[in-house]
Amino acid sequence: MLLKIGFGGGCHWCTEAVFQSLMGVEQVDQGWISSHPPFNGFSEAVIVHFDPKQISLHDLIEIHLHTHSSTSNHSQRSKYRSAVYCLLPEQREKALGSIDLLQRDFDSEIITQVLEYNEFRKNRDSYCNYYLNRKDAPFCRQYIHPKLELLREKYGKLQKRGFS
């Protein structure tokens, strides 16, 4: 049975590619997610459909924290909210526990919020699967390739074979 969870952090094109590369991830929907007030503004994000028998929620959160600026409270946070959007009530405690445990990996405080999912707006089809359709585009080479290289080095056992 597949579960769903939302992730926001940086550009949704980057976030989409990171999660598409992982074993156990069956689908990634790219667009914008909102939570409830005061976080009800839409922010770039993805919804990840995953098989928890193949990849754990903890692993997904760990990869998410390491592949975007999860400790930077920069001026664009309303557009690029660093968040885990929980679709199921039991995901909240697991997400909070994972973030707390993973804090030891970072020199600065993790600012990633654990929020309740409210609504999703899918991006236009022409922008979905951005990396898969444009691997050699300048944006992909500059921003997505380094994230995928980090995944290969640090989480290679979780990456789909042949994903590049």
mmCIF file with all atom_site columns, C-alpha atoms in Angstrom:
data_model
loop_
_atom_site.group_PDB
_atom_site.id
_atom_site.type_symbol
_atom_site.label_atom_id
_atom_site.label_alt_id
_atom_site.label_comp_id
_atom_site.label_asym_id
_atom_site.label_entity_id
_atom_site.label_seq_id
_atom_site.pdbx_PDB_ins_code
_atom_site.Cartn_x
_atom_site.Cartn_y
_atom_site.Cartn_z
_atom_site.occupancy
_atom_site.B_iso_or_equiv
_atom_site.pdbx_formal_charge
_atom_site.auth_seq_id
_atom_site.auth_comp_id
_atom_site.auth_asym_id
_atom_site.auth_atom_id
_atom_site.pdbx_PDB_model_num
ATOM 1   C CA . MET A 1 1   ? 0.000  0.000  0.000   1.00 0.00 ? 1   MET A CA 1
ATOM 2   C CA . LEU A 1 2   ? 1.377  3.375  -1.011  1.00 0.00 ? 2   LEU A CA 1
ATOM 3   C CA . LEU A 1 3   ? 1.457  6.294  1.418   1.00 0.00 ? 3   LEU A CA 1
ATOM 4   C CA . LYS A 1 4   ? 1.694  9.991  0.581   1.00 0.00 ? 4   LYS A CA 1
ATOM 5   C CA . ILE A 1 5   ? 3.572  12.846 2.217   1.00 0.00 ? 5   ILE A CA 1
ATOM 6   C CA . GLY A 1 6   ? 4.404  16.378 1.064   1.00 0.00 ? 6   GLY A CA 1
ATOM 7   C CA . PHE A 1 7   ? 7.799  18.088 1.022   1.00 0.00 ? 7   PHE A CA 1
ATOM 8   C CA . GLY A 1 8   ? 8.672  21.707 0.415   1.00 0.00 ? 8   GLY A CA 1
ATOM 9   C CA . GLY A 1 9   ? 12.017 23.389 0.592   1.00 0.00 ? 9   GLY A CA 1
ATOM 10  C CA . GLY A 1 10  ? 13.589 24.689 -2.528  1.00 0.00 ? 10  GLY A CA 1
ATOM 11  C CA . CYS A 1 11  ? 12.506 24.768 -6.107  1.00 0.00 ? 11  CYS A CA 1
ATOM 12  C CA . HIS A 1 12  ? 9.919  22.074 -6.790  1.00 0.00 ? 12  HIS A CA 1
ATOM 13  C CA . TRP A 1 13  ? 11.855 21.008 -9.914  1.00 0.00 ? 13  TRP A CA 1
ATOM 14  C CA . CYS A 1 14  ? 14.812 20.068 -7.704  1.00 0.00 ? 14  CYS A CA 1
ATOM 15  C CA . THR A 1 15  ? 12.665 18.458 -5.030  1.00 0.00 ? 15  THR A CA 1
ATOM 16  C CA . GLU A 1 16  ? 10.779 16.462 -7.657  1.00 0.00 ? 16  GLU A CA 1
ATOM 17  C CA . ALA A 1 17  ? 13.997 15.055 -9.162  1.00 0.00 ? 17  ALA A CA 1
ATOM 18  C CA . VAL A 1 18  ? 15.448 14.113 -5.776  1.00 0.00 ? 18  VAL A CA 1
ATOM 19  C CA . PHE A 1 19  ? 12.423 12.029 -4.837  1.00 0.00 ? 19  PHE A CA 1
ATOM 20  C CA . GLN A 1 20  ? 11.912 10.569 -8.325  1.00 0.00 ? 20  GLN A CA 1
ATOM 21  C CA . SER A 1 21  ? 15.403 9.081  -8.028  1.00 0.00 ? 21  SER A CA 1
ATOM 22  C CA . LEU A 1 22  ? 14.586 7.007  -4.933  1.00 0.00 ? 22  LEU A CA 1
ATOM 23  C CA . MET A 1 23  ? 13.636 3.337  -4.769  1.00 0.00 ? 23  MET A CA 1
ATOM 24  C CA . GLY A 1 24  ? 10.213 2.874  -3.261  1.00 0.00 ? 24  GLY A CA 1
ATOM 25  C CA . VAL A 1 25  ? 8.944  6.187  -4.609  1.00 0.00 ? 25  VAL A CA 1
ATOM 26  C CA . GLU A 1 26  ? 6.262  5.386  -7.160  1.00 0.00 ? 26  GLU A CA 1
ATOM 27  C CA . GLN A 1 27  ? 5.080  8.887  -8.072  1.00 0.00 ? 27  GLN A CA 1
ATOM 28  C CA . VAL A 1 28  ? 5.966  12.510 -7.382  1.00 0.00 ? 28  VAL A CA 1
ATOM 29  C CA . ASP A 1 29  ? 3.363  15.236 -7.944  1.00 0.00 ? 29  ASP A CA 1
ATOM 30  C CA . GLN A 1 30  ? 4.933  18.657 -8.390  1.00 0.00 ? 30  GLN A CA 1
ATOM 31  C CA . GLY A 1 31  ? 3.225  21.952 -7.629  1.00 0.00 ? 31  GLY A CA 1
ATOM 32  C CA . TRP A 1 32  ? 2.261  24.030 -4.606  1.00 0.00 ? 32  TRP A CA 1
ATOM 33  C CA . ILE A 1 33  ? 1.007  22.997 -1.164  1.00 0.00 ? 33  ILE A CA 1
ATOM 34  C CA . SER A 1 34  ? -0.755 24.983 1.525   1.00 0.00 ? 34  SER A CA 1
ATOM 35  C CA . SER A 1 35  ? -1.321 24.183 5.169   1.00 0.00 ? 35  SER A CA 1
ATOM 36  C CA . HIS A 1 36  ? -3.665 25.949 7.580   1.00 0.00 ? 36  HIS A CA 1
ATOM 37  C CA . PRO A 1 37  ? -3.259 29.523 8.917   1.00 0.00 ? 37  PRO A CA 1
ATOM 38  C CA . PRO A 1 38  ? -0.786 31.031 9.355   1.00 0.00 ? 38  PRO A CA 1
ATOM 39  C CA . PHE A 1 39  ? 0.842  28.739 6.727   1.00 0.00 ? 39  PHE A CA 1
ATOM 40  C CA . ASN A 1 40  ? -2.048 28.732 4.269   1.00 0.00 ? 40  ASN A CA 1
ATOM 41  C CA . GLY A 1 41  ? -0.139 30.500 1.499   1.00 0.00 ? 41  GLY A CA 1
ATOM 42  C CA . PHE A 1 42  ? 0.852  28.135 -1.290  1.00 0.00 ? 42  PHE A CA 1
ATOM 43  C CA . SER A 1 43  ? 4.533  27.229 -1.444  1.00 0.00 ? 43  SER A CA 1
ATOM 44  C CA . GLU A 1 44  ? 6.500  25.212 -4.004  1.00 0.00 ? 44  GLU A CA 1
ATOM 45  C CA . ALA A 1 45  ? 6.385  21.561 -2.990  1.00 0.00 ? 45  ALA A CA 1
ATOM 46  C CA . VAL A 1 46  ? 5.838  17.957 -4.036  1.00 0.00 ? 46  VAL A CA 1
ATOM 47  C CA . ILE A 1 47  ? 3.652  15.101 -2.920  1.00 0.00 ? 47  ILE A CA 1
ATOM 48  C CA . VAL A 1 48  ? 5.589  11.846 -2.733  1.00 0.00 ? 48  VAL A CA 1
ATOM 49  C CA . HIS A 1 49  ? 3.753  8.522  -3.161  1.00 0.00 ? 49  HIS A CA 1
ATOM 50  C CA . PHE A 1 50  ? 5.942  5.857  -1.569  1.00 0.00 ? 50  PHE A CA 1
ATOM 51  C CA . ASP A 1 51  ? 5.989  2.252  -0.465  1.00 0.00 ? 51  ASP A CA 1
ATOM 52  C CA . PRO A 1 52  ? 6.984  2.199  3.233   1.00 0.00 ? 52  PRO A CA 1
ATOM 53  C CA . LYS A 1 53  ? 8.177  -1.407 2.802   1.00 0.00 ? 53  LYS A CA 1
ATOM 54  C CA . GLN A 1 54  ? 10.849 -0.144 0.391   1.00 0.00 ? 54  GLN A CA 1
ATOM 55  C CA . ILE A 1 55  ? 11.757 3.247  1.854   1.00 0.00 ? 55  ILE A CA 1
ATOM 56  C CA . SER A 1 56  ? 10.973 4.641  5.288   1.00 0.00 ? 56  SER A CA 1
ATOM 57  C CA . LEU A 1 57  ? 9.476  7.993  6.122   1.00 0.00 ? 57  LEU A CA 1
ATOM 58  C CA . HIS A 1 58  ? 12.625 8.664  8.163   1.00 0.00 ? 58  HIS A CA 1
ATOM 59  C CA . ASP A 1 59  ? 14.830 8.081  5.099   1.00 0.00 ? 59  ASP A CA 1
ATOM 60  C CA . LEU A 1 60  ? 12.660 10.405 3.003   1.00 0.00 ? 60  LEU A CA 1
ATOM 61  C CA . ILE A 1 61  ? 12.894 13.130 5.648   1.00 0.00 ? 61  ILE A CA 1
ATOM 62  C CA . GLU A 1 62  ? 16.642 12.671 6.041   1.00 0.00 ? 62  GLU A CA 1
ATOM 63  C CA . ILE A 1 63  ? 17.175 13.003 2.292   1.00 0.00 ? 63  ILE A CA 1
ATOM 64  C CA . HIS A 1 64  ? 14.900 16.026 2.173   1.00 0.00 ? 64  HIS A CA 1
ATOM 65  C CA . LEU A 1 65  ? 16.798 17.807 4.960   1.00 0.00 ? 65  LEU A CA 1
ATOM 66  C CA . HIS A 1 66  ? 20.149 17.162 3.262   1.00 0.00 ? 66  HIS A CA 1
ATOM 67  C CA . THR A 1 67  ? 19.093 18.243 -0.238  1.00 0.00 ? 67  THR A CA 1
ATOM 68  C CA . HIS A 1 68  ? 17.742 21.723 0.424   1.00 0.00 ? 68  HIS A CA 1
ATOM 69  C CA . SER A 1 69  ? 18.579 24.631 2.737   1.00 0.00 ? 69  SER A CA 1
ATOM 70  C CA . SER A 1 70  ? 16.841 23.179 5.775   1.00 0.00 ? 70  SER A CA 1
ATOM 71  C CA . THR A 1 71  ? 18.722 25.462 8.182   1.00 0.00 ? 71  THR A CA 1
ATOM 72  C CA . SER A 1 72  ? 18.478 28.726 6.222   1.00 0.00 ? 72  SER A CA 1
ATOM 73  C CA . ASN A 1 73  ? 15.697 31.163 7.031   1.00 0.00 ? 73  ASN A CA 1
ATOM 74  C CA . HIS A 1 74  ? 16.222 33.176 3.845   1.00 0.00 ? 74  HIS A CA 1
ATOM 75  C CA . SER A 1 75  ? 13.970 35.895 2.450   1.00 0.00 ? 75  SER A CA 1
ATOM 76  C CA . GLN A 1 76  ? 12.218 33.577 -0.044  1.00 0.00 ? 76  GLN A CA 1
ATOM 77  C CA . ARG A 1 77  ? 10.761 31.194 2.584   1.00 0.00 ? 77  ARG A CA 1
ATOM 78  C CA . SER A 1 78  ? 7.171  32.126 1.712   1.00 0.00 ? 78  SER A CA 1
ATOM 79  C CA . LYS A 1 79  ? 7.752  30.820 -1.828  1.00 0.00 ? 79  LYS A CA 1
ATOM 80  C CA . TYR A 1 80  ? 10.100 28.023 -0.741  1.00 0.00 ? 80  TYR A CA 1
ATOM 81  C CA . ARG A 1 81  ? 8.776  26.974 2.681   1.00 0.00 ? 81  ARG A CA 1
ATOM 82  C CA . SER A 1 82  ? 10.939 24.308 4.314   1.00 0.00 ? 82  SER A CA 1
ATOM 83  C CA . ALA A 1 83  ? 8.298  21.822 5.398   1.00 0.00 ? 83  ALA A CA 1
ATOM 84  C CA . VAL A 1 84  ? 7.063  18.285 5.751   1.00 0.00 ? 84  VAL A CA 1
ATOM 85  C CA . TYR A 1 85  ? 3.334  18.239 4.986   1.00 0.00 ? 85  TYR A CA 1
ATOM 86  C CA . CYS A 1 86  ? 1.591  15.395 6.811   1.00 0.00 ? 86  CYS A CA 1
ATOM 87  C CA . LEU A 1 87  ? -1.417 13.827 5.148   1.00 0.00 ? 87  LEU A CA 1
ATOM 88  C CA . LEU A 1 88  ? -2.000 11.334 7.975   1.00 0.00 ? 88  LEU A CA 1
ATOM 89  C CA . PRO A 1 89  ? -2.113 12.189 11.702  1.00 0.00 ? 89  PRO A CA 1
ATOM 90  C CA . GLU A 1 90  ? 0.478  9.531  12.613  1.00 0.00 ? 90  GLU A CA 1
ATOM 91  C CA . GLN A 1 91  ? 3.016  11.089 10.226  1.00 0.00 ? 91  GLN A CA 1
ATOM 92  C CA . ARG A 1 92  ? 3.349  14.205 12.414  1.00 0.00 ? 92  ARG A CA 1
ATOM 93  C CA . GLU A 1 93  ? 4.989  12.490 15.397  1.00 0.00 ? 93  GLU A CA 1
ATOM 94  C CA . LYS A 1 94  ? 7.238  10.407 13.146  1.00 0.00 ? 94  LYS A CA 1
ATOM 95  C CA . ALA A 1 95  ? 8.328  13.514 11.231  1.00 0.00 ? 95  ALA A CA 1
ATOM 96  C CA . LEU A 1 96  ? 9.013  15.517 14.400  1.00 0.00 ? 96  LEU A CA 1
ATOM 97  C CA . GLY A 1 97  ? 10.993 12.612 15.843  1.00 0.00 ? 97  GLY A CA 1
ATOM 98  C CA . SER A 1 98  ? 13.048 12.215 12.687  1.00 0.00 ? 98  SER A CA 1
ATOM 99  C CA . ILE A 1 99  ? 13.876 15.921 12.507  1.00 0.00 ? 99  ILE A CA 1
ATOM 100 C CA . ASP A 1 100 ? 14.851 15.932 16.179  1.00 0.00 ? 100 ASP A CA 1
ATOM 101 C CA . LEU A 1 101 ? 17.092 12.897 15.672  1.00 0.00 ? 101 LEU A CA 1
ATOM 102 C CA . LEU A 1 102 ? 18.661 14.316 12.502  1.00 0.00 ? 102 LEU A CA 1
ATOM 103 C CA . GLN A 1 103 ? 19.502 17.680 14.107  1.00 0.00 ? 103 GLN A CA 1
ATOM 104 C CA . ARG A 1 104 ? 22.854 16.151 15.110  1.00 0.00 ? 104 ARG A CA 1
ATOM 105 C CA . ASP A 1 105 ? 23.848 16.111 11.406  1.00 0.00 ? 105 ASP A CA 1
ATOM 106 C CA . PHE A 1 106 ? 23.668 19.916 11.178  1.00 0.00 ? 106 PHE A CA 1
ATOM 107 C CA . ASP A 1 107 ? 25.703 22.731 12.704  1.00 0.00 ? 107 ASP A CA 1
ATOM 108 C CA . SER A 1 108 ? 22.746 25.140 12.605  1.00 0.00 ? 108 SER A CA 1
ATOM 109 C CA . GLU A 1 109 ? 19.179 24.632 13.788  1.00 0.00 ? 109 GLU A CA 1
ATOM 110 C CA . ILE A 1 110 ? 16.846 22.900 11.338  1.00 0.00 ? 110 ILE A CA 1
ATOM 111 C CA . ILE A 1 111 ? 14.009 25.284 10.481  1.00 0.00 ? 111 ILE A CA 1
ATOM 112 C CA . THR A 1 112 ? 11.917 22.716 8.585   1.00 0.00 ? 112 THR A CA 1
ATOM 113 C CA . GLN A 1 113 ? 8.345  22.815 9.843   1.00 0.00 ? 113 GLN A CA 1
ATOM 114 C CA . VAL A 1 114 ? 6.027  19.851 10.234  1.00 0.00 ? 114 VAL A CA 1
ATOM 115 C CA . LEU A 1 115 ? 2.657  21.049 8.986   1.00 0.00 ? 115 LEU A CA 1
ATOM 116 C CA . GLU A 1 116 ? -0.736 19.580 8.277   1.00 0.00 ? 116 GLU A CA 1
ATOM 117 C CA . TYR A 1 117 ? -1.458 19.232 4.571   1.00 0.00 ? 117 TYR A CA 1
ATOM 118 C CA . ASN A 1 118 ? -4.427 21.288 3.414   1.00 0.00 ? 118 ASN A CA 1
ATOM 119 C CA . GLU A 1 119 ? -4.463 21.673 -0.371  1.00 0.00 ? 119 GLU A CA 1
ATOM 120 C CA . PHE A 1 120 ? -2.372 20.913 -3.455  1.00 0.00 ? 120 PHE A CA 1
ATOM 121 C CA . ARG A 1 121 ? -2.227 22.661 -6.822  1.00 0.00 ? 121 ARG A CA 1
ATOM 122 C CA . LYS A 1 122 ? -0.446 20.698 -9.504  1.00 0.00 ? 122 LYS A CA 1
ATOM 123 C CA . ASN A 1 123 ? 1.956  22.485 -11.813 1.00 0.00 ? 123 ASN A CA 1
ATOM 124 C CA . ARG A 1 124 ? 1.268  22.606 -15.559 1.00 0.00 ? 124 ARG A CA 1
ATOM 125 C CA . ASP A 1 125 ? 2.098  19.323 -17.272 1.00 0.00 ? 125 ASP A CA 1
ATOM 126 C CA . SER A 1 126 ? 4.799  21.032 -19.353 1.00 0.00 ? 126 SER A CA 1
ATOM 127 C CA . TYR A 1 127 ? 6.780  21.673 -16.138 1.00 0.00 ? 127 TYR A CA 1
ATOM 128 C CA . CYS A 1 128 ? 6.209  18.299 -14.485 1.00 0.00 ? 128 CYS A CA 1
ATOM 129 C CA . ASN A 1 129 ? 8.985  15.701 -14.704 1.00 0.00 ? 129 ASN A CA 1
ATOM 130 C CA . TYR A 1 130 ? 11.213 18.701 -15.280 1.00 0.00 ? 130 TYR A CA 1
ATOM 131 C CA . TYR A 1 131 ? 14.543 16.945 -14.779 1.00 0.00 ? 131 TYR A CA 1
ATOM 132 C CA . LEU A 1 132 ? 13.523 13.755 -16.585 1.00 0.00 ? 132 LEU A CA 1
ATOM 133 C CA . ASN A 1 133 ? 12.610 15.809 -19.668 1.00 0.00 ? 133 ASN A CA 1
ATOM 134 C CA . ARG A 1 134 ? 15.535 18.296 -19.518 1.00 0.00 ? 134 ARG A CA 1
ATOM 135 C CA . LYS A 1 135 ? 18.554 16.570 -17.957 1.00 0.00 ? 135 LYS A CA 1
ATOM 136 C CA . ASP A 1 136 ? 21.036 18.691 -19.899 1.00 0.00 ? 136 ASP A CA 1
ATOM 137 C CA . ALA A 1 137 ? 19.321 22.051 -19.392 1.00 0.00 ? 137 ALA A CA 1
ATOM 138 C CA . PRO A 1 138 ? 21.521 24.658 -17.656 1.00 0.00 ? 138 PRO A CA 1
ATOM 139 C CA . PHE A 1 139 ? 19.205 24.785 -14.615 1.00 0.00 ? 139 PHE A CA 1
ATOM 140 C CA . CYS A 1 140 ? 19.427 21.005 -14.197 1.00 0.00 ? 140 CYS A CA 1
ATOM 141 C CA . ARG A 1 141 ? 23.206 20.940 -14.565 1.00 0.00 ? 141 ARG A CA 1
ATOM 142 C CA . GLN A 1 142 ? 23.661 23.781 -12.081 1.00 0.00 ? 142 GLN A CA 1
ATOM 143 C CA . TYR A 1 143 ? 21.111 22.884 -9.390  1.00 0.00 ? 143 TYR A CA 1
ATOM 144 C CA . ILE A 1 144 ? 19.779 19.353 -9.764  1.00 0.00 ? 144 ILE A CA 1
ATOM 145 C CA . HIS A 1 145 ? 22.915 17.422 -10.778 1.00 0.00 ? 145 HIS A CA 1
ATOM 146 C CA . PRO A 1 146 ? 24.760 18.362 -7.536  1.00 0.00 ? 146 PRO A CA 1
ATOM 147 C CA . LYS A 1 147 ? 21.813 17.159 -5.434  1.00 0.00 ? 147 LYS A CA 1
ATOM 148 C CA . LEU A 1 148 ? 21.694 13.848 -7.304  1.00 0.00 ? 148 LEU A CA 1
ATOM 149 C CA . GLU A 1 149 ? 25.463 13.473 -6.905  1.00 0.00 ? 149 GLU A CA 1
ATOM 150 C CA . LEU A 1 150 ? 25.091 13.998 -3.146  1.00 0.00 ? 150 LEU A CA 1
ATOM 151 C CA . LEU A 1 151 ? 22.413 11.295 -3.147  1.00 0.00 ? 151 LEU A CA 1
ATOM 152 C CA . ARG A 1 152 ? 24.709 8.885  -5.005  1.00 0.00 ? 152 ARG A CA 1
ATOM 153 C CA . GLU A 1 153 ? 27.530 9.503  -2.545  1.00 0.00 ? 153 GLU A CA 1
ATOM 154 C CA . LYS A 1 154 ? 25.549 9.486  0.679   1.00 0.00 ? 154 LYS A CA 1
ATOM 155 C CA . TYR A 1 155 ? 22.413 7.446  -0.091  1.00 0.00 ? 155 TYR A CA 1
ATOM 156 C CA . GLY A 1 156 ? 23.371 5.343  -3.111  1.00 0.00 ? 156 GLY A CA 1
ATOM 157 C CA . LYS A 1 157 ? 21.670 2.233  -1.721  1.00 0.00 ? 157 LYS A CA 1
ATOM 158 C CA . LEU A 1 158 ? 18.341 4.108  -1.803  1.00 0.00 ? 158 LEU A CA 1
ATOM 159 C CA . GLN A 1 159 ? 18.655 5.396  -5.351  1.00 0.00 ? 159 GLN A CA 1
ATOM 160 C CA . LYS A 1 160 ? 17.055 3.736  -8.360  1.00 0.00 ? 160 LYS A CA 1
ATOM 161 C CA . ARG A 1 161 ? 19.558 2.040  -10.632 1.00 0.00 ? 161 ARG A CA 1
ATOM 162 C CA . GLY A 1 162 ? 20.344 3.997  -13.739 1.00 0.00 ? 162 GLY A CA 1
ATOM 163 C CA . PHE A 1 163 ? 18.783 7.226  -12.505 1.00 0.00 ? 163 PHE A CA 1
ATOM 164 C CA . SER A 1 164 ? 21.018 10.065 -13.568 1.00 0.00 ? 164 SER A CA 1
#
